[in-house]
Coordinates of C-alpha atoms and ligand atoms in Angstrom, one line a residue:
M1 CA 21.7 -25.5 -27.1
I2 CA 18.5 -27.2 -25.6
L3 CA 17.7 -25.8 -22.1
L4 CA 14.6 -26.6 -19.7
G5 CA 13.6 -23.7 -17.4
I6 CA 11.4 -24.1 -14.3
E7 CA 9.7 -21.4 -12.5
T8 CA 8.1 -21.3 -9.1
S9 CA 8.5 -17.8 -7.8
C10 CA 4.9 -17.2 -7.1
D11 CA 1.6 -19.0 -7.9
E12 CA 2.5 -20.3 -11.5
T13 CA 3.9 -23.6 -11.8
A14 CA 5.7 -23.6 -15.0
A15 CA 8.3 -25.4 -17.2
G16 CA 9.4 -24.7 -20.8
V17 CA 12.1 -25.7 -23.2
V18 CA 14.1 -23.6 -25.6
R19 CA 16.6 -24.8 -28.4
D20 CA 18.6 -21.6 -28.9
W21 CA 16.1 -18.7 -29.2
Q22 CA 13.5 -21.1 -30.3
V23 CA 10.5 -22.0 -28.0
L24 CA 10.0 -25.7 -28.1
S25 CA 7.4 -25.7 -25.1
N26 CA 5.7 -23.5 -22.7
V27 CA 3.7 -25.3 -20.1
L28 CA 2.3 -23.7 -17.1
R29 CA -0.7 -24.0 -14.5
T30 CA -1.9 -21.1 -12.5
Q31 CA -2.6 -22.4 -9.0
A32 CA -6.4 -22.1 -8.4
A33 CA -6.1 -23.0 -4.8
H34 CA -5.6 -19.2 -3.8
A35 CA -8.6 -17.8 -5.5
T36 CA -10.8 -17.8 -2.2
F37 CA -8.2 -15.9 -0.3
G38 CA -8.0 -12.9 -2.6
G39 CA -4.3 -13.3 -2.9
V40 CA -1.4 -15.7 -2.9
V41 CA -0.8 -17.8 0.3
P42 CA 2.8 -18.7 0.4
E43 CA 2.5 -22.2 2.3
I44 CA -0.3 -23.4 -0.3
A45 CA 1.8 -22.3 -3.3
S46 CA 4.7 -24.3 -1.9
R47 CA 2.7 -27.5 -1.5
E48 CA 0.9 -26.8 -5.0
H49 CA 4.4 -26.4 -6.7
L50 CA 5.5 -29.8 -5.1
R51 CA 2.3 -31.4 -6.4
L52 CA 2.3 -30.0 -9.7
L53 CA 5.9 -29.8 -10.8
P54 CA 6.5 -33.5 -12.0
G55 CA 3.6 -33.4 -14.4
I56 CA 4.4 -29.9 -15.7
V57 CA 8.0 -30.6 -16.3
A58 CA 7.0 -34.2 -18.0
Q59 CA 4.7 -32.3 -20.1
A60 CA 7.1 -29.5 -21.1
L61 CA 9.8 -32.2 -22.1
G62 CA 7.1 -34.2 -23.9
E63 CA 5.7 -31.2 -25.9
A64 CA 9.4 -30.3 -26.9
G65 CA 10.0 -33.8 -28.0
V66 CA 13.0 -34.1 -25.8
G67 CA 14.3 -36.4 -23.1
L68 CA 16.0 -35.5 -19.9
G69 CA 19.4 -36.9 -21.6
D70 CA 18.9 -34.3 -24.6
L71 CA 19.2 -31.3 -22.1
D72 CA 22.4 -29.4 -22.1
G73 CA 21.3 -27.6 -18.9
I74 CA 18.4 -26.8 -16.6
A75 CA 17.7 -23.4 -15.1
F76 CA 15.5 -22.5 -12.4
T77 CA 14.3 -19.2 -10.7
R78 CA 16.4 -18.5 -7.7
G79 CA 14.7 -15.0 -6.9
P80 CA 13.1 -12.7 -6.4
G81 CA 9.8 -14.4 -5.1
L82 CA 8.5 -16.1 -2.2
A83 CA 11.1 -18.3 -0.3
G84 CA 9.2 -21.6 0.1
P85 CA 8.0 -21.8 -3.6
L86 CA 11.6 -20.8 -4.7
L87 CA 13.1 -23.6 -2.7
V88 CA 10.7 -26.2 -4.1
G89 CA 11.6 -25.2 -7.7
A90 CA 15.3 -25.2 -6.7
S91 CA 15.2 -28.6 -4.9
F92 CA 13.3 -30.2 -7.9
A93 CA 15.6 -28.7 -10.5
R94 CA 18.6 -29.8 -8.6
A95 CA 17.2 -33.5 -8.3
L96 CA 16.5 -33.4 -12.2
A97 CA 20.2 -32.0 -12.8
L98 CA 21.7 -35.1 -10.6
E99 CA 19.6 -37.5 -12.6
S100 CA 20.3 -36.2 -15.9
G101 CA 23.9 -35.1 -15.3
A102 CA 23.0 -31.7 -17.0
P103 CA 24.5 -28.5 -15.5
L104 CA 22.1 -26.3 -13.2
W105 CA 21.8 -22.7 -13.1
G106 CA 20.0 -20.3 -10.8
V107 CA 18.3 -17.4 -12.6
N108 CA 16.9 -14.1 -11.7
H109 CA 13.3 -13.9 -12.5
L110 CA 13.3 -10.4 -13.7
E111 CA 15.9 -11.3 -16.4
G112 CA 13.7 -14.1 -17.3
H113 CA 10.9 -11.6 -18.1
L114 CA 13.5 -9.6 -20.2
A115 CA 14.4 -12.8 -22.1
A116 CA 10.9 -13.2 -23.0
V117 CA 11.3 -10.2 -25.2
K118 CA 14.3 -11.8 -26.8
L119 CA 12.7 -15.2 -27.3
S120 CA 9.9 -13.2 -29.4
Q121 CA 12.4 -10.9 -31.2
P122 CA 15.7 -12.9 -31.3
D123 CA 17.6 -10.0 -32.9
L124 CA 17.2 -7.8 -29.8
E125 CA 20.8 -6.8 -28.7
P126 CA 22.0 -4.2 -26.2
P127 CA 22.0 -1.0 -25.8
F128 CA 18.5 -0.6 -25.1
L129 CA 16.0 0.5 -22.6
C130 CA 13.7 -1.9 -20.7
L131 CA 10.4 -1.0 -19.0
T132 CA 9.6 -4.0 -16.4
V133 CA 6.1 -4.1 -15.3
S134 CA 4.9 -7.0 -13.3
G135 CA 2.9 -7.9 -10.1
G136 CA 6.0 -7.1 -7.8
H137 CA 8.2 -4.7 -9.9
T138 CA 8.0 -1.7 -12.0
E139 CA 11.5 -0.6 -13.0
I140 CA 13.2 1.4 -15.9
T141 CA 16.4 -0.1 -16.6
M142 CA 19.2 0.8 -19.2
I143 CA 20.9 -2.4 -20.5
D144 CA 24.2 -1.0 -21.7
S145 CA 26.3 -2.1 -24.8
D146 CA 28.2 -4.6 -22.7
G147 CA 25.0 -6.3 -21.2
S148 CA 25.2 -4.6 -17.8
F149 CA 22.3 -3.4 -16.1
R150 CA 21.8 0.1 -14.8
G151 CA 18.7 1.1 -12.8
L152 CA 17.2 4.4 -13.8
G153 CA 13.9 4.4 -11.6
A154 CA 11.6 2.3 -9.8
T155 CA 8.2 2.3 -7.9
R156 CA 8.4 3.9 -4.6
D157 CA 5.4 1.9 -3.5
D158 CA 3.1 -0.2 -5.4
A159 CA 4.1 -2.1 -8.5
A160 CA 1.9 -1.4 -11.8
G161 CA 0.5 -4.8 -11.7
E162 CA -0.3 -4.4 -7.9
A163 CA -2.0 -1.1 -8.8
F164 CA -4.2 -3.0 -11.4
D165 CA -5.0 -5.7 -8.8
K166 CA -5.7 -3.4 -5.8
T167 CA -7.7 -0.8 -7.7
G168 CA -9.6 -4.0 -9.2
K169 CA -10.2 -5.4 -5.8
I170 CA -11.8 -2.1 -4.7
L171 CA -14.0 -2.2 -7.9
G172 CA -15.0 -5.7 -6.9
L173 CA -13.0 -7.8 -9.3
G174 CA -11.2 -11.1 -8.5
Y175 CA -7.5 -11.7 -8.2
P176 CA -5.5 -11.1 -10.1
A177 CA -7.4 -8.2 -11.6
G178 CA -5.3 -6.9 -14.5
P179 CA -6.6 -8.9 -17.2
E180 CA -10.4 -8.6 -16.1
L181 CA -9.9 -4.8 -15.5
S182 CA -8.3 -4.3 -19.1
R183 CA -11.0 -6.4 -20.7
L184 CA -13.9 -4.2 -19.0
A185 CA -11.9 -1.0 -19.9
R186 CA -12.4 -1.7 -23.5
E187 CA -16.1 -0.7 -23.3
G188 CA -15.4 2.4 -20.9
D189 CA -14.4 6.0 -21.4
P190 CA -10.7 6.6 -20.5
A191 CA -11.4 10.2 -19.9
A192 CA -14.5 9.7 -17.5
F193 CA -12.6 10.0 -14.4
A194 CA -9.4 11.9 -14.0
F195 CA -7.2 9.7 -11.7
P196 CA -3.8 10.9 -10.3
R197 CA -0.7 10.0 -11.9
G198 CA 2.1 9.8 -9.2
L199 CA 5.4 11.6 -9.6
R200 CA 4.4 13.2 -12.8
R201 CA 6.9 15.7 -14.2
D202 CA 9.2 15.3 -11.0
G203 CA 12.2 15.0 -13.2
S204 CA 12.9 11.2 -11.9
F205 CA 12.0 7.9 -13.4
D206 CA 10.3 6.7 -10.4
F207 CA 6.8 5.8 -9.9
S208 CA 4.1 5.9 -7.2
F209 CA 0.8 4.3 -7.4
S210 CA -0.5 4.3 -3.9
G211 CA -2.4 7.7 -4.5
L212 CA -4.3 6.1 -7.3
K213 CA -5.4 3.5 -5.1
S214 CA -6.8 5.9 -2.5
A215 CA -8.6 8.1 -5.2
V216 CA -10.4 5.1 -6.6
A217 CA -11.6 4.2 -3.1
R218 CA -12.9 7.7 -2.6
E219 CA -14.5 7.9 -6.0
V220 CA -16.4 4.6 -5.2
E221 CA -17.5 5.9 -1.9
R222 CA -18.7 9.2 -3.5
L223 CA -20.7 7.5 -6.1
G224 CA -22.0 4.8 -4.0
P225 CA -22.1 1.1 -4.6
E226 CA -24.9 1.1 -7.3
T227 CA -23.7 3.9 -9.3
A228 CA -20.2 2.6 -9.0
Q229 CA -21.2 -0.8 -10.2
G230 CA -23.3 0.9 -13.3
R231 CA -20.1 2.9 -14.2
L232 CA -17.7 -0.1 -13.8
Q233 CA -16.4 0.1 -17.3
D234 CA -15.7 3.8 -17.3
L235 CA -13.9 3.3 -13.9
C236 CA -11.9 0.5 -15.3
A237 CA -11.2 2.5 -18.5
S238 CA -10.0 5.5 -16.4
V239 CA -7.9 3.5 -13.9
Q240 CA -6.1 1.8 -16.9
E241 CA -5.4 5.2 -18.5
A242 CA -3.8 6.5 -15.3
I243 CA -1.4 3.6 -15.1
V244 CA -0.6 3.2 -18.6
G245 CA -0.4 7.0 -19.1
I246 CA 2.4 7.4 -16.6
L247 CA 4.3 4.4 -17.7
V248 CA 4.4 5.6 -21.3
E249 CA 5.4 9.3 -20.2
K250 CA 8.3 8.2 -18.0
T251 CA 9.5 5.6 -20.4
L252 CA 9.6 8.0 -23.3
E253 CA 11.4 10.5 -21.1
A254 CA 13.8 8.0 -20.1
A255 CA 14.6 6.8 -23.7
E256 CA 15.0 10.4 -24.7
S257 CA 17.5 11.1 -21.9
E258 CA 19.5 7.9 -22.7
R259 CA 19.2 8.5 -26.4
V260 CA 18.3 4.9 -27.3
S261 CA 16.4 3.8 -30.2
V262 CA 15.0 0.5 -28.8
V263 CA 12.6 -0.1 -26.0
A264 CA 11.8 -3.5 -24.5
V265 CA 8.7 -3.9 -22.3
C266 CA 8.2 -7.0 -20.1
G267 CA 6.6 -8.5 -17.2
G268 CA 2.9 -9.4 -16.7
V269 CA 1.5 -6.0 -17.3
S270 CA 3.3 -6.0 -20.8
A271 CA 0.2 -8.2 -21.9
N272 CA -2.0 -4.9 -21.6
G273 CA -3.4 -4.1 -24.9
R274 CA -3.5 -0.4 -24.1
L275 CA -0.1 -0.1 -23.0
R276 CA 1.2 -1.9 -26.1
E277 CA -0.9 0.4 -28.5
K278 CA 0.0 3.6 -26.8
L279 CA 3.7 2.9 -26.2
R280 CA 3.9 1.7 -29.9
Q281 CA 2.0 4.8 -31.2
A282 CA 4.2 7.1 -29.1
G283 CA 7.5 5.4 -30.3
E284 CA 6.5 5.6 -33.9
G285 CA 6.3 9.3 -33.9
R286 CA 9.8 9.5 -32.2
G287 CA 11.5 7.0 -34.2
L288 CA 11.8 4.5 -31.3
E289 CA 11.3 0.7 -31.8
V290 CA 9.2 -0.8 -28.9
L291 CA 9.2 -4.4 -28.5
F292 CA 7.0 -6.6 -26.4
P293 CA 7.0 -10.4 -25.7
E294 CA 4.4 -12.5 -27.3
V295 CA 1.3 -12.6 -25.0
S296 CA 2.0 -16.1 -24.1
L297 CA 5.4 -15.3 -22.6
C298 CA 4.3 -12.0 -20.8
T299 CA 3.2 -13.5 -17.5
D300 CA 5.4 -15.8 -15.4
N301 CA 6.5 -19.0 -17.3
G302 CA 9.3 -21.4 -17.5
T303 CA 10.6 -20.8 -21.0
M304 CA 11.6 -17.2 -20.1
I305 CA 13.9 -18.7 -17.3
A306 CA 15.6 -21.1 -19.9
G307 CA 15.9 -17.9 -22.0
A308 CA 17.6 -15.9 -19.3
A309 CA 20.1 -18.7 -18.7
L310 CA 20.9 -18.9 -22.5
W311 CA 21.3 -15.2 -22.6
R312 CA 24.0 -15.3 -19.8
L313 CA 25.7 -18.4 -21.4
E314 CA 25.9 -16.7 -24.7
T315 CA 27.5 -13.5 -23.4
G316 CA 29.7 -15.4 -21.0
R317 CA 28.1 -13.7 -17.9
T318 CA 27.8 -17.0 -15.9
G319 CA 29.2 -16.0 -12.6
E320 CA 26.0 -15.0 -10.8
M321 CA 24.1 -18.2 -11.7
G322 CA 24.5 -20.0 -8.3
W323 CA 22.0 -22.4 -6.7
Q324 CA 21.3 -20.3 -3.6
V325 CA 17.7 -18.9 -3.7
D326 CA 17.3 -15.1 -2.8
P327 CA 13.8 -13.8 -2.4
R328 CA 15.1 -10.4 -2.4
L329 CA 17.3 -10.5 -5.7
E330 CA 17.1 -7.4 -7.8
L331 CA 17.7 -6.7 -11.3
G332 CA 21.4 -6.0 -12.0
T333 CA 22.7 -7.9 -9.0
A334 CA 22.6 -11.3 -10.7
Ligands
KG4_1 O1 4.9 -10.9 -14.2 P1 3.7 -11.6 -13.5 O2 3.1 -12.9 -14.2 O3 4.0 -11.8 -12.1 C1 5.0 -11.4 -11.3 O4 6.3 -11.4 -11.5 O5 4.6 -10.6 -10.6 O6 2.7 -10.3 -13.5 C2 1.4 -10.5 -12.8 C3 0.9 -9.2 -12.8 C4 -0.6 -9.1 -11.9 O7 -0.5 -7.9 -11.3 C5 -1.7 -9.0 -13.2 O8 -2.8 -8.3 -12.7 C6 -0.9 -8.3 -14.3 O9 0.6 -8.8 -14.2 N1 -1.5 -8.6 -15.5 C7 -2.2 -7.5 -16.3 C8 -2.5 -8.0 -17.5 N2 -2.2 -9.3 -17.5 C9 -1.4 -9.5 -16.4 N3 -2.2 -6.2 -16.0 C10 -2.9 -5.5 -16.9 N4 -3.4 -5.8 -18.0 C11 -3.2 -7.2 -18.3 N5 -3.7 -7.5 -19.5
ZN2 ZN1 6.9 -12.3 -12.9

């Protein structure tokens, strides 16, 4: 089955093609137009998607070596995400479906992140535990044997990616700060500063990262700008350790409580090297298999959207793949 996936929920204009669980192409453009604003401007994102989509889709089809007529279906992100950008992707996908005659499916972006793990490890099958860590979401979900989703915990304030981005901003890094912060962290001492780990040992699988943000701001103020700059790598390493540490702790607790032997980690933050290393190490000692997507599939992309549609089609769960966009769609509702 050959599927095209289109992703426009935020500031990545992306398209990709899969043949069953094989990636045929993965093309994306991170919109540069937002850089001077320190965050994503929804109206600019919509216009950029409109401008970039035709070229990105043509390139994704070209690299895959398929034409519109070869497609068995077209999938697009119907939520969660920014309303305008989602509508641009939905309309574009609909036009392509009309032109090609291929069926059209609306897909949950978070299921897309999860499908990225299966695209990298096709023998992944439920039951397993999933840690979703992106710029907008931080969730621990149980995927039961029948493929249904059961939420175990979520962030009560900032998402893990947001924690990287907001603390990075305090430290003077550009947006999104996650990748740069983790690069700088490699040269720093993770034990240099003891930053808080929210909701530690509270018995829940929930997270809270807002306290970390305030603690970093206070530390930078206490050090003064010059010293803070001089100790940037130590600050980054310690921030990363606080975020990764609590993610690992809670994920292991949830895996133990659900008695699973497989954990899948997905979303933009799953590209983080320290998270990969710590969770894999901890898993080894407990007989837990920890699976990540290939790094090229961790952050937003269109290939994972095609994968999410494929997973639903294979398991016959096609009921929730409507065309209506829903900016607040949650994992498990679609
Ligand atoms: O999944 P994603 O591409 O978009 C959303 O759906 O939100 O995730 C983007 C988030 C950003 O917050 C970014 O800073 C973070 O993922 N991120 C990272 C790394 N790469 C991306 N955070 C930490 N370390 C990384 N290597
Ligand atoms: Zn995402």
